[in-house]
Amino acid sequence: NGSGPNQFGKYKSAYMKKGFPADQIETIFKYLNTTPSGLNMSQCLLQVDSYGGAINRVSPTATAVPQRSSIMKLQYQAYWNNAARPGQTHESPYREMAQGYLDWINKFYSQVYAAMGGTPDPQKDPSGTVDGCYYNYPDSVLGTHADQRIDQAMWLYFLDNFRNNKRNLVNIKRYWDPENYFHSPQSIPLQ
């Protein structure tokens, strides 16, 4: 591919309404300065995008995306090269390599948000710092239809726009896609 041979990757996300609390800064520093055995961390990072301005002038209920008071969007990223031939990525040692990167990013993320149960859940954040996750970086660790935690994931992506607001996404899904033609492990459920 354009980014190199056999490039693999994992994304996670979070919205922030305030600057980083001290415990998050310490955890971020720790993970960005840790090299798990056998891994090349040169393509593992936390990207911080600024938000605000016109984005914040739109009502949280005007579109599916409710994070209209955020000042940052965070992109947790891990990329790795894998010399496996097609069809061999789930064989040893490639499976273990991938698992090492996935373990690193998943532990990093859950530790940054440990005080909120391991995710940037605004309902579990008395400080009002976090504002959920970004839907276009699908993260099956947050929940899927298969593991019956789809509501947990959809809440983090869409907050009250998922089920609670007048124009909630479940009702819109029922109206426009009653046969569930457009489905994925993290698609909007019909029920």
PDB file of C-alpha atoms in Angstrom:
ATOM      1  CA  ASN A   1       0.000   0.000   0.000  1.00  0.00           C
ATOM      2  CA  GLY A   2       0.990   3.658  -0.167  1.00  0.00           C
ATOM      3  CA  SER A   3       2.243   3.788   3.413  1.00  0.00           C
ATOM      4  CA  GLY A   4       4.585   0.818   3.029  1.00  0.00           C
ATOM      5  CA  PRO A   5       4.484  -2.941   2.861  1.00  0.00           C
ATOM      6  CA  ASN A   6       1.861  -4.711   4.961  1.00  0.00           C
ATOM      7  CA  GLN A   7       1.049  -1.670   7.112  1.00  0.00           C
ATOM      8  CA  PHE A   8      -1.379  -2.492   9.924  1.00  0.00           C
ATOM      9  CA  GLY A   9      -2.896  -0.105  12.414  1.00  0.00           C
ATOM     10  CA  LYS A  10      -5.304   0.576  15.270  1.00  0.00           C
ATOM     11  CA  TYR A  11      -7.054   3.848  16.141  1.00  0.00           C
ATOM     12  CA  LYS A  12      -8.847   4.983  19.268  1.00  0.00           C
ATOM     13  CA  SER A  13     -10.334   8.400  19.969  1.00  0.00           C
ATOM     14  CA  ALA A  14     -11.562  10.840  22.581  1.00  0.00           C
ATOM     15  CA  TYR A  15     -13.002  14.340  22.735  1.00  0.00           C
ATOM     16  CA  MET A  16     -11.854  16.746  25.442  1.00  0.00           C
ATOM     17  CA  LYS A  17     -13.757  19.765  26.776  1.00  0.00           C
ATOM     18  CA  LYS A  18     -10.837  20.878  28.974  1.00  0.00           C
ATOM     19  CA  GLY A  19      -7.094  20.490  29.168  1.00  0.00           C
ATOM     20  CA  PHE A  20      -5.509  17.281  30.411  1.00  0.00           C
ATOM     21  CA  PRO A  21      -5.799  16.559  34.148  1.00  0.00           C
ATOM     22  CA  ALA A  22      -2.497  15.740  35.892  1.00  0.00           C
ATOM     23  CA  ASP A  23      -3.197  11.987  36.080  1.00  0.00           C
ATOM     24  CA  GLN A  24      -3.807  11.834  32.324  1.00  0.00           C
ATOM     25  CA  ILE A  25      -0.601  13.773  31.610  1.00  0.00           C
ATOM     26  CA  GLU A  26       1.393  11.312  33.718  1.00  0.00           C
ATOM     27  CA  THR A  27      -0.175   8.296  31.983  1.00  0.00           C
ATOM     28  CA  ILE A  28       0.318   9.752  28.503  1.00  0.00           C
ATOM     29  CA  PHE A  29       3.971  10.488  29.266  1.00  0.00           C
ATOM     30  CA  LYS A  30       4.476   6.976  30.638  1.00  0.00           C
ATOM     31  CA  TYR A  31       2.987   5.188  27.609  1.00  0.00           C
ATOM     32  CA  LEU A  32       4.656   7.398  25.012  1.00  0.00           C
ATOM     33  CA  ASN A  33       7.983   6.633  26.679  1.00  0.00           C
ATOM     34  CA  THR A  34       7.482   2.873  27.021  1.00  0.00           C
ATOM     35  CA  THR A  35       8.771   0.358  24.488  1.00  0.00           C
ATOM     36  CA  PRO A  36       7.300  -3.094  24.995  1.00  0.00           C
ATOM     37  CA  SER A  37       9.757  -5.878  24.283  1.00  0.00           C
ATOM     38  CA  GLY A  38      10.204  -6.622  20.596  1.00  0.00           C
ATOM     39  CA  LEU A  39       8.043  -3.772  19.286  1.00  0.00           C
ATOM     40  CA  ASN A  40       9.057  -0.821  17.127  1.00  0.00           C
ATOM     41  CA  MET A  41       7.149   2.108  18.618  1.00  0.00           C
ATOM     42  CA  SER A  42       8.292   4.666  16.028  1.00  0.00           C
ATOM     43  CA  GLN A  43       4.776   4.785  14.549  1.00  0.00           C
ATOM     44  CA  CYS A  44       2.808   4.815  17.803  1.00  0.00           C
ATOM     45  CA  LEU A  45       1.493   8.172  18.920  1.00  0.00           C
ATOM     46  CA  LEU A  46      -1.186  10.382  20.386  1.00  0.00           C
ATOM     47  CA  GLN A  47      -2.309  13.057  17.930  1.00  0.00           C
ATOM     48  CA  VAL A  48      -4.049  16.091  19.429  1.00  0.00           C
ATOM     49  CA  ASP A  49      -6.317  18.080  17.097  1.00  0.00           C
ATOM     50  CA  SER A  50      -7.643  21.469  18.140  1.00  0.00           C
ATOM     51  CA  TYR A  51     -11.384  22.046  18.074  1.00  0.00           C
ATOM     52  CA  GLY A  52     -13.556  25.043  18.747  1.00  0.00           C
ATOM     53  CA  GLY A  53     -14.657  28.046  16.743  1.00  0.00           C
ATOM     54  CA  ALA A  54     -17.414  27.302  14.217  1.00  0.00           C
ATOM     55  CA  ILE A  55     -17.714  23.683  15.379  1.00  0.00           C
ATOM     56  CA  ASN A  56     -18.780  24.894  18.798  1.00  0.00           C
ATOM     57  CA  ARG A  57     -21.444  27.256  17.439  1.00  0.00           C
ATOM     58  CA  VAL A  58     -23.624  24.325  16.310  1.00  0.00           C
ATOM     59  CA  SER A  59     -26.123  22.811  18.743  1.00  0.00           C
ATOM     60  CA  PRO A  60     -25.265  19.293  20.002  1.00  0.00           C
ATOM     61  CA  THR A  61     -28.665  18.146  18.699  1.00  0.00           C
ATOM     62  CA  ALA A  62     -28.347  19.711  15.219  1.00  0.00           C
ATOM     63  CA  THR A  63     -26.356  16.779  13.788  1.00  0.00           C
ATOM     64  CA  ALA A  64     -25.559  13.219  14.831  1.00  0.00           C
ATOM     65  CA  VAL A  65     -22.232  14.393  16.283  1.00  0.00           C
ATOM     66  CA  PRO A  66     -22.958  16.016  19.653  1.00  0.00           C
ATOM     67  CA  GLN A  67     -19.407  16.963  20.703  1.00  0.00           C
ATOM     68  CA  ARG A  68     -19.933  20.693  20.143  1.00  0.00           C
ATOM     69  CA  SER A  69     -18.245  21.987  23.271  1.00  0.00           C
ATOM     70  CA  SER A  70     -14.960  20.116  22.793  1.00  0.00           C
ATOM     71  CA  ILE A  71     -11.658  21.933  22.447  1.00  0.00           C
ATOM     72  CA  MET A  72      -9.634  18.868  21.346  1.00  0.00           C
ATOM     73  CA  LYS A  73     -10.057  15.577  19.542  1.00  0.00           C
ATOM     74  CA  LEU A  74      -7.483  12.940  20.438  1.00  0.00           C
ATOM     75  CA  GLN A  75      -6.334  10.215  18.059  1.00  0.00           C
ATOM     76  CA  TYR A  76      -4.536   7.316  19.699  1.00  0.00           C
ATOM     77  CA  GLN A  77      -2.652   5.528  16.906  1.00  0.00           C
ATOM     78  CA  ALA A  78      -0.483   2.427  16.567  1.00  0.00           C
ATOM     79  CA  TYR A  79       0.947   1.279  13.232  1.00  0.00           C
ATOM     80  CA  TRP A  80       3.219  -1.632  12.511  1.00  0.00           C
ATOM     81  CA  ASN A  81       4.739  -3.386   9.545  1.00  0.00           C
ATOM     82  CA  ASN A  82       4.192  -7.081   9.147  1.00  0.00           C
ATOM     83  CA  ALA A  83       6.222  -9.268   6.811  1.00  0.00           C
ATOM     84  CA  ALA A  84       3.495 -11.917   6.597  1.00  0.00           C
ATOM     85  CA  ARG A  85       2.374 -13.087   3.198  1.00  0.00           C
ATOM     86  CA  PRO A  86      -1.356 -12.735   2.425  1.00  0.00           C
ATOM     87  CA  GLY A  87      -3.378 -15.081   4.596  1.00  0.00           C
ATOM     88  CA  GLN A  88      -0.618 -15.536   7.198  1.00  0.00           C
ATOM     89  CA  THR A  89      -1.292 -12.548   9.445  1.00  0.00           C
ATOM     90  CA  HIS A  90      -3.104 -14.710  12.020  1.00  0.00           C
ATOM     91  CA  GLU A  91      -0.232 -17.199  12.229  1.00  0.00           C
ATOM     92  CA  SER A  92       2.699 -17.093  14.618  1.00  0.00           C
ATOM     93  CA  PRO A  93       4.801 -14.878  14.987  1.00  0.00           C
ATOM     94  CA  TYR A  94       2.651 -12.267  13.201  1.00  0.00           C
ATOM     95  CA  ARG A  95      -0.345 -12.821  15.458  1.00  0.00           C
ATOM     96  CA  GLU A  96       1.771 -12.173  18.553  1.00  0.00           C
ATOM     97  CA  MET A  97       3.300  -9.053  17.008  1.00  0.00           C
ATOM     98  CA  ALA A  98      -0.122  -7.585  16.265  1.00  0.00           C
ATOM     99  CA  GLN A  99      -1.348  -8.510  19.743  1.00  0.00           C
ATOM    100  CA  GLY A 100       1.603  -6.672  21.295  1.00  0.00           C
ATOM    101  CA  TYR A 101       0.628  -3.416  19.557  1.00  0.00           C
ATOM    102  CA  LEU A 102      -3.061  -3.908  20.320  1.00  0.00           C
ATOM    103  CA  ASP A 103      -2.296  -4.593  23.983  1.00  0.00           C
ATOM    104  CA  TRP A 104      -0.146  -1.449  24.166  1.00  0.00           C
ATOM    105  CA  ILE A 105      -2.770   0.905  22.660  1.00  0.00           C
ATOM    106  CA  ASN A 106      -5.691  -0.644  24.556  1.00  0.00           C
ATOM    107  CA  LYS A 107      -3.863  -0.452  27.909  1.00  0.00           C
ATOM    108  CA  PHE A 108      -2.672   3.091  27.149  1.00  0.00           C
ATOM    109  CA  TYR A 109      -6.223   4.226  26.419  1.00  0.00           C
ATOM    110  CA  SER A 110      -7.860   2.458  29.359  1.00  0.00           C
ATOM    111  CA  GLN A 111      -5.241   3.840  31.760  1.00  0.00           C
ATOM    112  CA  VAL A 112      -5.681   7.436  30.533  1.00  0.00           C
ATOM    113  CA  TYR A 113      -9.406   7.118  31.329  1.00  0.00           C
ATOM    114  CA  ALA A 114      -9.074   4.789  34.352  1.00  0.00           C
ATOM    115  CA  ALA A 115     -10.901   7.270  36.611  1.00  0.00           C
ATOM    116  CA  MET A 116     -13.905   7.006  34.242  1.00  0.00           C
ATOM    117  CA  GLY A 117     -13.949   3.234  33.934  1.00  0.00           C
ATOM    118  CA  GLY A 118     -11.444   3.012  31.058  1.00  0.00           C
ATOM    119  CA  THR A 119     -13.229   5.110  28.423  1.00  0.00           C
ATOM    120  CA  PRO A 120     -13.821   8.864  27.946  1.00  0.00           C
ATOM    121  CA  ASP A 121     -17.395   8.601  29.237  1.00  0.00           C
ATOM    122  CA  PRO A 122     -18.804  12.010  30.209  1.00  0.00           C
ATOM    123  CA  GLN A 123     -21.393  10.342  32.485  1.00  0.00           C
ATOM    124  CA  LYS A 124     -18.558   8.963  34.634  1.00  0.00           C
ATOM    125  CA  ASP A 125     -16.474  12.152  34.602  1.00  0.00           C
ATOM    126  CA  PRO A 126     -17.394  14.571  37.411  1.00  0.00           C
ATOM    127  CA  SER A 127     -14.714  17.009  36.215  1.00  0.00           C
ATOM    128  CA  GLY A 128     -16.466  17.572  32.860  1.00  0.00           C
ATOM    129  CA  THR A 129     -13.218  16.978  30.925  1.00  0.00           C
ATOM    130  CA  VAL A 130     -14.173  14.286  28.399  1.00  0.00           C
ATOM    131  CA  ASP A 131     -16.891  14.223  25.760  1.00  0.00           C
ATOM    132  CA  GLY A 132     -17.006  10.728  24.265  1.00  0.00           C
ATOM    133  CA  CYS A 133     -15.436   9.266  21.111  1.00  0.00           C
ATOM    134  CA  TYR A 134     -15.297   9.837  17.352  1.00  0.00           C
ATOM    135  CA  TYR A 135     -17.457   7.399  15.330  1.00  0.00           C
ATOM    136  CA  ASN A 136     -15.293   7.416  12.203  1.00  0.00           C
ATOM    137  CA  TYR A 137     -12.502   5.666  14.106  1.00  0.00           C
ATOM    138  CA  PRO A 138     -14.426   2.448  14.798  1.00  0.00           C
ATOM    139  CA  ASP A 139     -13.157   0.772  17.940  1.00  0.00           C
ATOM    140  CA  SER A 140     -14.619  -2.677  18.569  1.00  0.00           C
ATOM    141  CA  VAL A 141     -13.100  -2.695  22.071  1.00  0.00           C
ATOM    142  CA  LEU A 142     -15.788  -0.154  23.050  1.00  0.00           C
ATOM    143  CA  GLY A 143     -18.533  -2.653  22.183  1.00  0.00           C
ATOM    144  CA  THR A 144     -20.190  -4.380  19.226  1.00  0.00           C
ATOM    145  CA  HIS A 145     -23.401  -6.154  18.331  1.00  0.00           C
ATOM    146  CA  ALA A 146     -21.630  -9.516  18.771  1.00  0.00           C
ATOM    147  CA  ASP A 147     -20.529  -8.853  22.351  1.00  0.00           C
ATOM    148  CA  GLN A 148     -23.888  -7.212  23.170  1.00  0.00           C
ATOM    149  CA  ARG A 149     -22.241  -3.937  24.231  1.00  0.00           C
ATOM    150  CA  ILE A 150     -23.328  -1.931  21.189  1.00  0.00           C
ATOM    151  CA  ASP A 151     -25.270   0.545  23.325  1.00  0.00           C
ATOM    152  CA  GLN A 152     -22.123   1.313  25.328  1.00  0.00           C
ATOM    153  CA  ALA A 153     -20.157   2.092  22.146  1.00  0.00           C
ATOM    154  CA  MET A 154     -22.969   4.097  20.531  1.00  0.00           C
ATOM    155  CA  TRP A 155     -23.373   6.171  23.707  1.00  0.00           C
ATOM    156  CA  LEU A 156     -19.675   7.114  23.611  1.00  0.00           C
ATOM    157  CA  TYR A 157     -19.927   8.091  19.933  1.00  0.00           C
ATOM    158  CA  PHE A 158     -23.271   9.908  19.952  1.00  0.00           C
ATOM    159  CA  LEU A 159     -24.161  10.606  23.615  1.00  0.00           C
ATOM    160  CA  ASP A 160     -27.841  11.600  23.935  1.00  0.00           C
ATOM    161  CA  ASN A 161     -28.244  11.696  20.152  1.00  0.00           C
ATOM    162  CA  PHE A 162     -28.052   7.893  20.166  1.00  0.00           C
ATOM    163  CA  ARG A 163     -31.361   7.176  21.943  1.00  0.00           C
ATOM    164  CA  ASN A 164     -32.510  10.080  24.110  1.00  0.00           C
ATOM    165  CA  ASN A 165     -33.028  13.167  21.948  1.00  0.00           C
ATOM    166  CA  LYS A 166     -36.141  13.737  19.862  1.00  0.00           C
ATOM    167  CA  ARG A 167     -34.229  13.059  16.604  1.00  0.00           C
ATOM    168  CA  ASN A 168     -32.307  10.086  17.982  1.00  0.00           C
ATOM    169  CA  LEU A 169     -30.302   7.823  15.698  1.00  0.00           C
ATOM    170  CA  VAL A 170     -32.178   4.625  16.560  1.00  0.00           C
ATOM    171  CA  ASN A 171     -35.441   6.158  15.313  1.00  0.00           C
ATOM    172  CA  ILE A 172     -33.706   7.464  12.195  1.00  0.00           C
ATOM    173  CA  LYS A 173     -32.240   4.000  11.530  1.00  0.00           C
ATOM    174  CA  ARG A 174     -35.687   2.394  11.893  1.00  0.00           C
ATOM    175  CA  TYR A 175     -37.187   4.900   9.467  1.00  0.00           C
ATOM    176  CA  TRP A 176     -34.518   4.816   6.739  1.00  0.00           C
ATOM    177  CA  ASP A 177     -33.151   1.277   7.077  1.00  0.00           C
ATOM    178  CA  PRO A 178     -35.890  -0.918   8.635  1.00  0.00           C
ATOM    179  CA  GLU A 179     -34.405  -4.056   7.047  1.00  0.00           C
ATOM    180  CA  ASN A 180     -30.950  -3.303   8.538  1.00  0.00           C
ATOM    181  CA  TYR A 181     -29.330  -3.436   5.116  1.00  0.00           C
ATOM    182  CA  PHE A 182     -26.524  -1.118   6.245  1.00  0.00           C
ATOM    183  CA  HIS A 183     -25.025  -3.014   9.142  1.00  0.00           C
ATOM    184  CA  SER A 184     -21.608  -3.580  10.606  1.00  0.00           C
ATOM    185  CA  PRO A 185     -20.220  -4.696  13.985  1.00  0.00           C
ATOM    186  CA  GLN A 186     -20.842  -1.126  15.209  1.00  0.00           C
ATOM    187  CA  SER A 187     -23.816   0.048  13.169  1.00  0.00           C
ATOM    188  CA  ILE A 188     -26.779   1.842  14.721  1.00  0.00           C
ATOM    189  CA  PRO A 189     -29.145  -0.854  16.043  1.00  0.00           C
ATOM    190  CA  LEU A 190     -32.818  -1.064  15.108  1.00  0.00           C
ATOM    191  CA  GLN A 191     -33.946  -1.622  18.706  1.00  0.00           C
TER     192      GLN A 191
END
